[in-house]
Amino acid sequence: MKLMKRTVTLLLAACLLLGAIPAVSAVEGFSGVDAWFEPSLREMQELDLLPDSYYGMNVSKNITRGEMCELAVHALEKIWGYSIDPERTDYFSDTSADYIVKAYELGIVSGYPDGTFRPNARLTRQEFFQIIENFCNAAAFLPEADESYLNKFDDKGAVAAWAREAAQICVKYGYVNGRGTDQGAQLDPAGATARDEAMAMFLRAYKSLNEYYYYIKNAQVSVDDNTGSSGGETGENTVVDNVEITGVDMHMLVDTDTLNVRSSWSTDGKILGTVRYGADLTVTGLCANGWVQINYKGQTAYVSGDYVTEYQEVDHDATEGAVEVANYALSFVGYSYVYGGKDPSTGFDCSGLMYYCYGHFGYSLNRVADDQMNNGTAVSYDNLQVGDLVFFGSGTYANHVGMYIGNGNFVHAANPSSGVRVSSLNETYYANRYIGARRIIVD
């Protein structure tokens, strides 16, 4: 089978075969296009940044909440190189649109207290600011806010408290320039956002994000300066239902076959789910009655302290052998994803890549991702080292695996659309699905 190589850079504009683009008007299929917006619209078309539903739009009209979701999700999937699969579709009473559900799960948008999303409602400018910040965070790009950047706007005090940080970020990074009025430069936070304004500002954010991804996706193995700390006590005590809980920031390991996760610190608590042997737990509190408070799928939950244990402290860097395996795995970036594949001549699936790379150096792994969670030794998230296997899934089942390469990144056979690639553990999609790690090479 002829090997299909894929590009590893995400500078999409550089990859376009511009000579193959038909010689048609860049604004064909749109109405209401002002001269100032035409270059941005042309660039968005060339980058394939516009969802199909955008064609035929009057871009001078106000953008809706639903339309903004679709643009943001389409862009993220372009950056990542694969389509996102939502876990549920019933979050809102008034819509189950695929792109809205995806945007919600990625933390880009939220709904209203009454359970609605209101996809056809107009998007205010400060809502747009917040979506841009959330969009960057979902892609693991964490811009820093700076209050001073709002000083030039006469109406900075009108920005809602919940949108202030987002407004600072949008102005600081050049995504938003403000509106010129007789009263001076204005953010107009409560005003509607026209489609052309939203698209032009979003394009700036997308290009900034693409530059960031260019650097992390062309990663080299980098051994972290990691001392193996598993966290420590924060010293803040709380009382929940008459039980004192000492706040901590640490990771612990499940050491029983299957452990129930409950809504409170006793067996009377509702079972929220289960975690299995070797699972990495983010511990937020130690209960005086022996239970352990954890972060479970974004909410506070509890497990019995009888069935968890602390990680052993490790004070060494990644072994030379593990670094060698990780560099070998990186040599396959760009190869095809093939279900069941486990060698370069055919391509790889996620566990097949791990199986092949470690096998090349004489280490035998199980063949399936979930079974590979039984190989090696469990390690905490805080103690990840180059060469560790990182696992993702839902509940106790691992349906995806990659290899940690340092600096928060991992190499993996992602899916058929993007093949073997480098991703960040901080991407919302992976951060929400991370369930543990195993070390194969131990001194």
PDB file of N, CA and C in Angstrom, residues 141 207-217:
ATOM      1  N   PHE A 141      -4.747  28.009  23.586  1.00  0.00           N
ATOM      2  CA  PHE A 141      -4.015  29.273  23.530  1.00  0.00           C
ATOM      3  C   PHE A 141      -4.592  30.156  24.628  1.00  0.00           C
ATOM      4  N   LYS A 207      -6.082  33.901  12.797  1.00  0.00           N
ATOM      5  CA  LYS A 207      -4.714  33.980  12.282  1.00  0.00           C
ATOM      6  C   LYS A 207      -3.699  34.013  13.422  1.00  0.00           C
ATOM      7  N   SER A 208      -4.037  34.698  14.493  1.00  0.00           N
ATOM      8  CA  SER A 208      -3.163  34.711  15.666  1.00  0.00           C
ATOM      9  C   SER A 208      -3.030  33.316  16.254  1.00  0.00           C
ATOM     10  N   LEU A 209      -4.137  32.611  16.324  1.00  0.00           N
ATOM     11  CA  LEU A 209      -4.134  31.255  16.861  1.00  0.00           C
ATOM     12  C   LEU A 209      -3.359  30.304  15.959  1.00  0.00           C
ATOM     13  N   ASN A 210      -3.486  30.497  14.664  1.00  0.00           N
ATOM     14  CA  ASN A 210      -2.763  29.650  13.718  1.00  0.00           C
ATOM     15  C   ASN A 210      -1.254  29.796  13.880  1.00  0.00           C
ATOM     16  N   GLU A 211      -0.793  31.017  14.129  1.00  0.00           N
ATOM     17  CA  GLU A 211       0.636  31.234  14.349  1.00  0.00           C
ATOM     18  C   GLU A 211       1.096  30.487  15.595  1.00  0.00           C
ATOM     19  N   TYR A 212       0.287  30.542  16.643  1.00  0.00           N
ATOM     20  CA  TYR A 212       0.612  29.820  17.878  1.00  0.00           C
ATOM     21  C   TYR A 212       0.696  28.321  17.607  1.00  0.00           C
ATOM     22  N   TYR A 213      -0.273  27.797  16.866  1.00  0.00           N
ATOM     23  CA  TYR A 213      -0.286  26.363  16.593  1.00  0.00           C
ATOM     24  C   TYR A 213       0.876  25.937  15.712  1.00  0.00           C
ATOM     25  N   TYR A 214       1.366  26.827  14.883  1.00  0.00           N
ATOM     26  CA  TYR A 214       2.509  26.484  14.041  1.00  0.00           C
ATOM     27  C   TYR A 214       3.702  26.060  14.902  1.00  0.00           C
ATOM     28  N   TYR A 215       3.883  26.758  16.011  1.00  0.00           N
ATOM     29  CA  TYR A 215       5.025  26.454  16.867  1.00  0.00           C
ATOM     30  C   TYR A 215       4.814  25.184  17.674  1.00  0.00           C
ATOM     31  N   ILE A 216       3.635  24.988  18.264  1.00  0.00           N
ATOM     32  CA  ILE A 216       3.489  23.794  19.099  1.00  0.00           C
ATOM     33  C   ILE A 216       3.298  22.538  18.260  1.00  0.00           C
ATOM     34  N   LYS A 217       2.773  22.647  17.054  1.00  0.00           N
ATOM     35  CA  LYS A 217       2.574  21.459  16.238  1.00  0.00           C
ATOM     36  C   LYS A 217       3.861  20.999  15.573  1.00  0.00           C
TER      37      LYS A 217
END
